[in-house]
Amino acid sequence: MSFPDNLKPKEPSGASLLARERQQSPIAVDALGAHIFAGTGFLARQARVLSVMAAEPLLDKSRQQQLSRVDRVRLGLARGKLLRRLQARHGWDMDDYHMAAYLLGEQSPYRLHVGMFRTTIQEQASDAQRAYWMPRVDAWEVTGTYSQTELGHGSNVRGVELEARWDPAAKEFVVHSPTLTAAKWWNGSLGRTANHAVLMAQLMVPDPKRKGEYVSHGPQAFIAQIRDAKTHLPLEGIVIGDIGVKIGFASMDNGYMLFDQLRIPHSALLSRYVQLDPETSVFSKSPNAALSYGTMTSIRTVLVEEAGTHLARAVTIAIRYTAIRQQFKDKDSQDPGRDELQVLDYPTVQYRLFPLLAAAFALQYTGKVMRQDYAKTRGEVEQGNLDGLAVMHSHSSGLKSLSTEITNAGIETCRRAMGGHGYGSGSGLVEMQKDYQAKPILEGDNWMITQQTSSFLIKRMAAAVETRGEPAKDQTDAQLKTFLDQKDQGRAFDILNNDSDIQESFRWRAASMTYDAYKARVVDKKKHNDLLIQFHKLSHAHSSSIMVASFFTTLTSSHDLPPETKEVVLDLYRLFAYTAIQAESYECKDLDALPDRIQALLARIRPHAVKLVDAWQIPDYLLDSALGRYDGNVYDDLFNRAHRLNPLNDVVFNPDYKDDEIIKGSGERKPLSSKL
Amino acid sequence: MSFPDNLKPKEPSGASLLARERQQSPIAVDALGAHIFAGTGFLARQARVLSVMAAEPLLDKSRQQQLSRVDRVRLGLARGKLLRRLQARHGWDMDDYHMAAYLLGEQSPYRLHVGMFRTTIQEQASDAQRAYWMPRVDAWEVTGTYSQTELGHGSNVRGVELEARWDPAAKEFVVHSPTLTAAKWWNGSLGRTANHAVLMAQLMVPDPKRKGEYVSHGPQAFIAQIRDAKTHLPLEGIVIGDIGVKIGFASMDNGYMLFDQLRIPHSALLSRYVQLDPETSVFSKSPNAALSYGTMTSIRTVLVEEAGTHLARAVTIAIRYTAIRQQFKDKDSQDPGRDELQVLDYPTVQYRLFPLLAAAFALQYTGKVMRQDYAKTRGEVEQGNLDGLAVMHSHSSGLKSLSTEITNAGIETCRRAMGGHGYGSGSGLVEMQKDYQAKPILEGDNWMITQQTSSFLIKRMAAAVETRGEPAKDQTDAQLKTFLDQKDQGRAFDILNNDSDIQESFRWRAASMTYDAYKARVVDKKKHNDLLIQFHKLSHAHSSSIMVASFFTTLTSSHDLPPETKEVVLDLYRLFAYTAIQAESYECKDLDALPDRIQALLARIRPHAVKLVDAWQIPDYLLDSALGRYDGNVYDDLFNRAHRLNPLNDVVFNPDYKDDEIIKGSGERKPLSSKL
């Protein structure tokens, strides 16, 4: 017992300030939570899985940021094993398992095994291959990675250099890296964990007409063993390793891999959509090969939902902390005895945080709509109707880009709004932000993939122009044709007084920008590359319109919210739309009225801010944040983390520069973790 | 020797691509470098200090990011000792020493000792105190920290809770932390290193009229020993520790400290500007007390220059890498045999990088002007003229805010423009970005301190209005009066065709926003807090106008550049200004013309990009970047870092989830570093 143990933070306490916040707002927290997660079973699953995890010392997060990279990977692997055992012990289904990974909040070295490795086999293996591999994958008898990007090629998949040459005599593929840049690179779970890989390699088949020459059939997926089952060392002819430290993803072994004439059997080629006849060496492709894009679409859809949950975490922390943090007295107040202001009372703080609060709601509504659309499209595909796939692919690309932009920038804004303490690990944002910084470049770089959205829109506009006068064939067509019919007289929107007009104005703007892009590329035949900036803006405008419409439609068509709660969420809708209009300087007659409107909305939302974030019900365990604690005991927690949990404080240093000694004899350090 | 040792990257190599870039541009690299660093001796000093550092194995950076926090601090301390010894051995002056710290690029645990601790004593100690302390400080017989911010108070210095009560009988101060939130917090070099501290504490003196009561004289600076010279343990009555992991600053021991009735002598109060008579207990303040703000102004000035050098580092790396990175063929090209495009050829990449290239030049010019102004002001102060101090303080606050915003966001933009490899430590941006993320909140939060700029401007506008018709008393007054005289008829600027009009338009806009803010606050008496967003925008507009003017004036008045080089730098000036106008949607008749103008400037700058960054002459040692290497051998370096230098690859793991073993017996790991 030393004197700090008797000290309390100054009054009023964080707990009392949060209690006051919760008292002053009529928001129906539980109803709003149920509304947000309606139909997903999310909250019940979260509670059930969390109760199991809470009992496991290995899943305690308090010292993990102190570890060396090697120890961090060890810890990640140990936890990965534990989660799999918990799955077996408690009979968790895959949704339970993913919930546990979500709550742990780190990149598991098994992530690719349960993710892209499994998904790719499931979707691209023939029935026979599925029957062979899936039981082994699900029992974790093999552990896998998905190996596509290379040292020299990321976005341009068609440019991968790894070769798989068909040897008709031996009926084997010879996998070979012709250059250093052909090294597989960045592949998660590869560096130290996986013993199998799905490999993307250029399929090369001997040219029947020119002896010694090969015909390329582009990058195809193969499955291969890469490490020895017993020694776990790379097989002869393969070199594998971890690529090193990254911004985040510390627990993940992103790897590299090179091949020297490795031979794999004919059965390695994943053959649901492509086949190579082992007898004739004839290559064939199924007409449904485009279905393999489904994986990418599904992952991008998940990234949109994830953008919502991650932004919600950052916003929860920032709003709770700025509600208990007090700094400076009101300059216009006459009362010298008054407390310092809560930081959340400053319009400069509301101006940064509340649009993000609104954006998190927008992302959650959008994720929900995307999930429903994706399920519908998948259903249609199974009925043989592939039309919806291209729409889904276009929407998911643009939304992945916009949503991860919003969240990546939003986390930094939340961090910054918390001042000094936002920079420390007690914020709970340090690891989360570092990990999240991968998302804008992952699964398609955010600038690159907006071309997919704009190309789709331009194609659809060209079709609408050509078939003008004919009935619309789907929703996109209808919107574009409406625009074509009305564009000459123009349309006026009353965004200040009509909530539906707000979303209509976004739609109109997206259609108008689609028309401009169509004109530039198709009519005026401008160079593709010279239009890339315009395409990017078009994609973001289109994605914004989807977000605004998803927000409006889902909210206004729901009947599960008390009216005063619904009205506050409607204010968030308005704020989200107005700040987007202002940031992009949309051409809009009401632009000059927006700053005052926005400041009025900030003031209206202010009393409800804490209860709005409470509604997400993000557990303290996931937040791992002294600043964002539900109970508001911020300062005690920060002090506890520093004073009692920081291993650096077990070491006494010698600061005398003339002395070689670094650590003074009396202060020998204890091991960093006794858990491993 | 294994097969990867024989592999080469695909052609064309990075080296040949950079050679081509350097051949195609007539930029005079050496002349431009000399122009940028004119009169500072920077480049010669850099070369001299670097040659000493290169011979020291302890200063090798290749494995530092792998370390645990404890080991990272150990390494930081060992290096800190070494730099001090090198200083002694090679007779380095303080500029040489700071150059070494800059090239090492990490936060030394001695940073506060050579920084704020030393500066504060130098500036706020009486002559007698200086004579006692400075020799001890400079010989590092004592090592110190500057201890101001607390767990509960950062920006609001007047709110610090630590108390220093004067005991007239003992003639001592009693230093005491009344609450947990009074804990000193964040103080650099405190956690494990310093044995002395400059302490900011509320000076409390017994009230002669009311027995037992105290009169507060606000926060004052004291110097005190805090750790035992021999054991390096905290003195009795003090608790000290390191606050834990942060986003960056891994090698720095930011600390906390609590006091339990610690007694320190009368001589502890730093007494250049304030005095407490030990006999009468009468407190007095010198009329020049405001001079103590000089330290803050000087630090903010340094932060502006630092923003320039840090952004230059990020831009150098991003431009070199995107010049050697090739991805996707030109969609409009008819030649199937053509190489993939250099990423730097995409307008979407130029659009992100070149405005930052221009901003780095703008920051360097601004830093230079600030440095000159600061020296001039200091000179005037020594002559007894304090007028310039308020201007410097206002300028440095606004510019600190804007410049660290630009660089903090710019580093992320550069990182992102490099796609996947930008996320890895081979980028050289990982540690740099994490450390830099502290700057926007450090030495005055970027949102908070813009109030200082706007308050100053409003005051000056009020004075200009009052003295309208009288001759201008300085440059600011002249600008504001010119605005007042011309505002009713307005002014037209031809920003598209007249370079000087560009800067004039920025100045006009800042004056106009100053007038609006003056009107809102002084005339219409709106609430201070309701105007904070407007104040922030005003400060940024004012700071932008200083940057644009510094760029224009310094460049156009120089005679040391060949005309074609100067013309390219003028293009950077235009690009910097146009993108700022576009981003802020300045009211400006030429707004619609800007996108095409900007795209044309991007194309004009493109051929010179690599040589423009070469001109900064940032050594590979500082960049520590595979992607930003001067020689362009990016892929070999990335592979070398992963394959040969990554300690994780010395460990063989056991991924079988049923098996408790994590590390396979055969793969026991070697120690992470043999250096310590």
Coordinates of C-alpha atoms in Angstrom, one line a residue, chain A residues 2-4 7-11 65-71 73-75 77-82 84-85 88 110 139-141 143 150-157 159 161 176-181 183 185-186 191-195 229-233 237-249 252-253 256 258-260 321 325-332 340-341 345-349 351-352 405 408 412 415-416 418-426 430 433-441 445-448 451 455 521 526-533 536-537 582-585 587 592 595 599 602 635-636 638-644 646-664 666 668-669 672, chain B residues 2-4 7-11 65-71 73-75 77-82 84-85 88 110 139-141 143 150-157 159 161 176-181 183 185-186 191-195 229-233 237-249 252-253 256 258-260 321 325-332 340-341 345-349 351-352 405 408 412 415-416 418-426 430 433-441 445-448 451 455 521 526-533 536-537 582-585 587 592 595 599 602 635-636 638-644 646-664 666 668-669 672:
Chain A
S2 CA 1.6 3.3 -1.1
F3 CA 0.1 6.8 -1.0
P4 CA -1.3 6.7 -4.6
L7 CA -5.9 9.1 -4.1
K8 CA -9.1 9.7 -6.0
P9 CA -9.6 11.7 -9.2
K10 CA -10.9 15.2 -8.8
E11 CA -14.6 15.8 -8.7
Q65 CA 1.2 -4.4 -26.7
Q66 CA 4.4 -4.7 -24.7
L67 CA 5.6 -7.8 -26.6
S68 CA 8.3 -8.3 -29.1
R69 CA 7.1 -9.2 -32.6
V70 CA 8.2 -12.9 -32.1
D71 CA 6.3 -13.1 -28.8
V73 CA 3.1 -14.1 -32.9
R74 CA 3.5 -16.8 -30.3
L75 CA 0.7 -15.3 -28.3
L77 CA -0.9 -18.7 -32.3
A78 CA -1.6 -19.8 -28.7
R79 CA -4.8 -17.9 -28.7
G80 CA -5.7 -19.2 -32.2
K81 CA -5.4 -22.8 -30.9
L82 CA -7.4 -21.9 -27.8
R84 CA -10.5 -23.6 -31.9
R85 CA -10.5 -25.7 -28.8
A88 CA -15.0 -27.8 -30.1
Y110 CA -5.3 -18.9 -38.6
A139 CA -11.1 -30.5 -38.7
W140 CA -7.9 -28.3 -39.1
E141 CA -6.0 -31.4 -40.2
T143 CA -4.0 -25.4 -42.1
E150 CA 3.4 -11.2 -55.2
L151 CA 6.4 -8.9 -54.4
G152 CA 5.8 -7.3 -57.8
H153 CA 2.1 -7.6 -58.3
G154 CA -0.8 -6.7 -56.1
S155 CA -3.8 -5.1 -57.7
N156 CA -3.1 -6.5 -61.1
V157 CA -3.9 -10.2 -60.6
G159 CA 0.2 -9.9 -63.9
E161 CA 4.5 -14.1 -62.4
H176 CA 8.2 -22.2 -60.5
S177 CA 9.1 -18.6 -59.6
P178 CA 11.0 -17.2 -62.6
T179 CA 12.1 -14.0 -60.8
L180 CA 12.5 -12.5 -57.4
T181 CA 9.4 -10.4 -58.0
A183 CA 7.8 -14.3 -54.8
W185 CA 4.1 -11.7 -50.7
W186 CA 1.8 -10.4 -48.1
G191 CA 4.9 -16.9 -43.0
R192 CA 4.9 -19.4 -40.0
T193 CA 1.5 -21.2 -39.8
A194 CA 0.1 -22.7 -43.0
N195 CA 1.1 -26.1 -44.3
A229 CA 3.3 -32.3 -41.8
K230 CA 5.8 -33.5 -39.2
T231 CA 8.7 -31.0 -39.1
H232 CA 6.7 -28.0 -40.3
L233 CA 9.6 -27.1 -42.5
G237 CA 11.9 -26.7 -53.6
I238 CA 10.1 -24.1 -51.6
V239 CA 11.4 -21.2 -49.5
I240 CA 8.9 -19.5 -47.1
G241 CA 9.2 -16.9 -44.5
D242 CA 7.4 -14.0 -42.7
I243 CA 7.8 -10.7 -44.4
G244 CA 8.5 -8.7 -41.2
V245 CA 7.0 -5.9 -39.2
K246 CA 4.0 -3.9 -40.6
I247 CA 2.1 -1.0 -39.3
G248 CA -0.3 -3.4 -37.5
F249 CA -1.3 -7.0 -38.0
M252 CA -0.3 -12.2 -38.1
D253 CA 2.5 -13.9 -40.1
Y256 CA 6.5 -14.8 -48.7
L258 CA 9.3 -18.9 -53.7
F259 CA 9.2 -22.1 -55.8
D260 CA 12.0 -23.9 -57.5
Y321 CA -14.2 10.1 -22.9
R325 CA -13.0 15.0 -19.8
Q326 CA -13.3 18.6 -18.5
Q327 CA -11.0 21.3 -19.8
F328 CA -11.2 25.1 -19.6
K329 CA -14.0 27.2 -18.1
D330 CA -16.6 28.8 -20.3
K331 CA -15.0 32.1 -21.4
D332 CA -18.4 33.8 -21.4
E340 CA -14.6 23.4 -16.4
L341 CA -16.6 22.5 -19.5
D345 CA -19.6 20.6 -25.1
Y346 CA -17.3 22.4 -27.5
P347 CA -18.8 22.8 -31.0
T348 CA -15.3 22.1 -32.4
V349 CA -15.4 18.6 -30.8
Y351 CA -18.2 19.1 -35.3
R352 CA -15.6 16.3 -35.6
E405 CA -12.1 5.7 -46.3
N408 CA -9.9 5.0 -41.6
E412 CA -7.8 9.2 -36.6
R415 CA -8.2 9.7 -31.7
R416 CA -7.3 13.3 -32.2
M418 CA -9.2 12.9 -27.4
G419 CA -6.0 15.0 -27.2
G420 CA -3.0 13.5 -25.4
H421 CA -4.7 10.5 -23.9
G422 CA -5.9 9.5 -27.4
Y423 CA -2.2 8.9 -28.3
G424 CA -1.7 6.4 -25.5
S425 CA -2.7 2.7 -25.5
G426 CA -5.3 3.4 -22.8
V430 CA -3.7 2.1 -30.9
Q433 CA -6.1 1.9 -35.7
K434 CA -2.9 0.2 -36.9
D435 CA -4.8 -2.9 -38.0
Y436 CA -7.5 -0.8 -39.7
Q437 CA -5.0 1.1 -41.7
A438 CA -4.6 -2.0 -43.9
K439 CA -8.3 -2.0 -45.0
P440 CA -8.2 0.9 -47.5
I441 CA -5.5 -1.0 -49.5
D445 CA -7.0 -0.7 -53.3
N446 CA -9.6 2.0 -52.7
W447 CA -8.5 4.1 -55.6
M448 CA -8.2 1.2 -58.0
Q451 CA -12.9 2.0 -61.6
S455 CA -17.2 1.3 -65.6
R521 CA -15.4 8.3 -72.2
K526 CA -11.2 10.7 -73.8
K527 CA -8.3 8.6 -72.5
H528 CA -9.2 6.2 -69.7
N529 CA -6.3 7.2 -67.6
D530 CA -7.1 10.9 -67.9
L531 CA -10.5 10.3 -66.5
L532 CA -9.4 8.3 -63.4
I533 CA -9.9 11.2 -60.9
H536 CA -13.1 8.0 -58.5
K537 CA -15.4 11.0 -57.6
Q582 CA -20.7 20.4 -47.5
A583 CA -17.5 18.4 -47.7
E584 CA -17.9 17.8 -51.4
S585 CA -19.3 21.2 -52.1
E587 CA -23.7 22.2 -56.4
D592 CA -24.8 28.6 -47.7
P595 CA -23.1 25.7 -41.7
Q599 CA -24.3 23.6 -36.0
L602 CA -24.9 19.3 -33.4
Y635 CA -8.5 8.1 -14.7
D636 CA -8.4 5.2 -12.2
L638 CA -5.3 4.8 -16.9
F639 CA -3.4 5.0 -13.7
N640 CA -3.8 1.3 -13.0
R641 CA -2.5 0.4 -16.5
A642 CA 0.6 2.6 -16.0
H643 CA 1.3 2.0 -12.4
R644 CA 0.5 -1.7 -11.9
N646 CA 3.5 -1.7 -17.1
P647 CA 6.4 -4.1 -17.1
L648 CA 8.8 -1.3 -18.0
N649 CA 8.4 -0.1 -14.4
D650 CA 10.0 -3.3 -13.1
V651 CA 13.3 -2.1 -14.6
V652 CA 15.6 0.4 -13.0
F653 CA 17.9 2.1 -15.6
N654 CA 21.2 3.8 -15.3
P655 CA 21.0 7.2 -17.1
D656 CA 24.7 8.2 -16.5
Y657 CA 26.0 8.5 -20.1
K658 CA 29.6 7.8 -19.0
D659 CA 28.6 4.4 -17.6
D660 CA 28.1 1.4 -19.9
E661 CA 25.6 -0.1 -17.6
I662 CA 22.0 0.2 -18.9
I663 CA 20.0 -1.7 -16.3
K664 CA 21.0 -1.2 -12.7
S666 CA 18.9 -4.0 -8.4
E668 CA 16.5 -7.0 -13.0
R669 CA 13.4 -7.4 -15.0
L672 CA 7.3 -10.0 -19.8
Chain B
S2 CA 19.8 -21.3 -51.7
F3 CA 17.9 -20.7 -55.0
P4 CA 16.4 -17.3 -54.1
L7 CA 16.9 -14.7 -58.5
K8 CA 16.6 -11.2 -59.9
P9 CA 13.5 -8.9 -60.0
K10 CA 11.7 -8.7 -63.3
E11 CA 12.9 -6.2 -65.9
Q65 CA 11.0 -2.6 -34.8
Q66 CA 11.1 -6.2 -33.7
L67 CA 11.8 -5.4 -30.1
S68 CA 9.6 -5.6 -27.0
R69 CA 8.8 -2.2 -25.4
V70 CA 11.3 -2.9 -22.6
D71 CA 14.1 -3.7 -25.1
V73 CA 13.7 1.6 -24.3
R74 CA 16.9 -0.1 -23.4
L75 CA 18.1 0.4 -27.0
L77 CA 18.9 4.7 -23.8
A78 CA 22.1 2.9 -25.0
R79 CA 21.9 5.0 -28.2
G80 CA 21.3 8.2 -26.2
K81 CA 24.5 7.5 -24.2
L82 CA 26.4 6.8 -27.4
R84 CA 26.5 12.0 -26.0
R85 CA 29.8 10.2 -26.1
A88 CA 32.3 14.5 -26.6
Y110 CA 17.3 12.2 -23.1
A139 CA 27.8 18.0 -18.5
W140 CA 24.8 15.7 -18.0
E141 CA 25.7 15.5 -14.3
T143 CA 19.5 14.5 -16.3
E150 CA -1.1 16.0 -15.7
L151 CA -3.5 13.1 -15.9
G152 CA -6.4 15.5 -15.7
H153 CA -5.0 18.6 -17.4
G154 CA -3.2 19.1 -20.7
S155 CA -4.2 22.1 -22.7
N156 CA -5.4 24.1 -19.8
V157 CA -2.1 24.8 -18.0
G159 CA -5.8 24.1 -14.3
E161 CA -3.6 20.5 -9.7
H176 CA 1.8 17.8 -3.0
S177 CA -0.6 16.0 -5.3
P178 CA -4.1 16.4 -3.8
T179 CA -5.8 14.0 -6.2
L180 CA -5.0 11.2 -8.6
T181 CA -5.7 13.5 -11.6
A183 CA -0.4 13.1 -11.3
W185 CA 1.5 12.6 -17.0
W186 CA 3.0 12.3 -20.4
G191 CA 9.4 7.5 -16.7
R192 CA 12.8 5.8 -16.4
T193 CA 15.5 8.4 -17.1
A194 CA 15.5 11.8 -15.5
N195 CA 16.7 12.4 -11.9
A229 CA 21.7 9.9 -7.7
K230 CA 23.1 6.5 -6.7
T231 CA 20.2 4.1 -6.7
H232 CA 18.2 6.0 -9.3
L233 CA 15.1 5.1 -7.3
G237 CA 7.5 11.0 -1.1
I238 CA 7.6 10.6 -4.9
V239 CA 6.1 7.9 -7.0
I240 CA 7.3 7.8 -10.6
G241 CA 6.8 5.4 -13.6
D242 CA 6.4 5.1 -17.3
I243 CA 2.8 5.5 -18.6
G244 CA 3.0 2.6 -21.0
V245 CA 2.7 1.9 -24.7
K246 CA 1.7 4.7 -27.0
I247 CA 1.0 4.8 -30.8
G248 CA 4.7 5.7 -31.3
F249 CA 7.5 7.2 -29.2
M252 CA 10.8 7.3 -25.1
D253 CA 9.8 6.9 -21.4
Y256 CA 3.8 9.9 -14.5
L258 CA 2.9 11.9 -7.8
F259 CA 4.1 13.8 -4.7
D260 CA 3.3 13.2 -1.1
Y321 CA 8.7 3.9 -55.2
R325 CA 6.5 0.3 -59.3
Q326 CA 4.7 -0.9 -62.5
Q327 CA 1.2 -2.1 -62.4
F328 CA -1.4 -2.6 -65.2
K329 CA -0.9 -1.9 -68.9
D330 CA -2.3 1.3 -70.4
K331 CA -6.0 0.5 -71.3
D332 CA -5.9 2.6 -74.4
E340 CA 3.0 -2.0 -67.4
L341 CA 2.7 1.6 -66.5
D345 CA 2.1 7.9 -64.4
Y346 CA -1.5 7.6 -63.1
P347 CA -3.2 10.9 -62.6
T348 CA -4.8 9.5 -59.5
V349 CA -1.4 9.0 -58.0
Y351 CA -3.2 14.0 -57.8
R352 CA -2.3 12.7 -54.3
E405 CA -2.2 18.8 -40.1
N408 CA 0.1 14.2 -40.5
E412 CA -0.9 8.8 -44.6
R415 CA 1.7 5.6 -47.4
R416 CA -1.6 4.8 -49.1
M418 CA 2.2 3.0 -52.2
G419 CA -0.4 0.3 -51.9
G420 CA 0.4 -2.9 -50.0
H421 CA 4.1 -2.3 -49.6
G422 CA 3.3 1.1 -48.0
Y423 CA 1.8 -0.9 -45.0
G424 CA 5.1 -2.8 -44.3
S425 CA 8.1 -1.6 -42.4
G426 CA 10.1 -1.7 -45.6
V430 CA 5.9 2.9 -40.1
Q433 CA 4.2 7.9 -39.0
K434 CA 3.5 6.6 -35.6
D435 CA 5.8 9.1 -34.0
Y436 CA 4.5 11.9 -36.2
Q437 CA 0.9 11.3 -35.1
A438 CA 1.8 12.9 -31.8
K439 CA 2.6 16.3 -33.4
P440 CA -0.9 17.5 -34.0
I441 CA -1.8 17.2 -30.3
D445 CA -3.6 20.8 -29.6
N446 CA -4.1 21.9 -33.2
W447 CA -7.7 22.9 -32.7
M448 CA -7.2 24.6 -29.4
Q451 CA -7.9 30.4 -31.0
S455 CA -8.0 36.2 -31.0
R521 CA -17.5 38.4 -31.7
K526 CA -21.8 36.1 -30.2
K527 CA -20.7 33.5 -27.7
H528 CA -17.0 32.6 -27.9
N529 CA -17.7 28.9 -28.0
D530 CA -20.2 29.2 -30.7
L531 CA -17.6 30.8 -32.9
L532 CA -14.8 28.2 -32.4
I533 CA -15.3 26.4 -35.8
H536 CA -10.4 27.5 -36.6
K537 CA -11.1 28.2 -40.2
Q582 CA -10.1 23.9 -54.4
A583 CA -10.0 21.9 -51.1
E584 CA -11.5 24.8 -49.2
S585 CA -13.9 25.9 -52.0
E587 CA -15.2 31.8 -53.2
D592 CA -14.5 25.8 -62.2
P595 CA -9.6 21.0 -62.1
Q599 CA -4.4 18.2 -64.0
L602 CA 0.4 17.5 -62.6
Y635 CA 12.6 -5.5 -54.4
D636 CA 16.1 -6.8 -53.5
L638 CA 12.5 -5.8 -49.4
F639 CA 13.4 -9.4 -49.9
N640 CA 16.6 -9.0 -47.9
R641 CA 14.8 -7.5 -45.0
A642 CA 12.3 -10.3 -44.9
H643 CA 14.5 -13.3 -45.8
R644 CA 17.7 -12.5 -44.0
N646 CA 13.6 -11.1 -39.8
P647 CA 14.1 -12.9 -36.5
L648 CA 10.7 -14.4 -36.7
N649 CA 12.0 -16.7 -39.4
D650 CA 14.4 -18.3 -37.0
V651 CA 11.5 -19.8 -35.2
V652 CA 9.6 -22.9 -36.3
F653 CA 6.0 -23.0 -35.0
N654 CA 3.6 -25.9 -34.4
P655 CA 0.3 -25.0 -35.9
D656 CA -1.6 -28.2 -34.8
Y657 CA -4.3 -26.8 -32.6
K658 CA -4.6 -30.0 -30.5
D659 CA -1.0 -29.7 -29.5
D660 CA 0.0 -27.4 -26.7
E661 CA 3.5 -27.0 -28.2
I662 CA 3.9 -23.5 -29.8
I663 CA 7.5 -23.6 -30.8
K664 CA 8.9 -26.8 -32.3
S666 CA 14.2 -27.8 -33.5
E668 CA 14.5 -22.6 -30.7
R669 CA 14.9 -18.9 -31.3
L672 CA 16.6 -10.9 -30.8

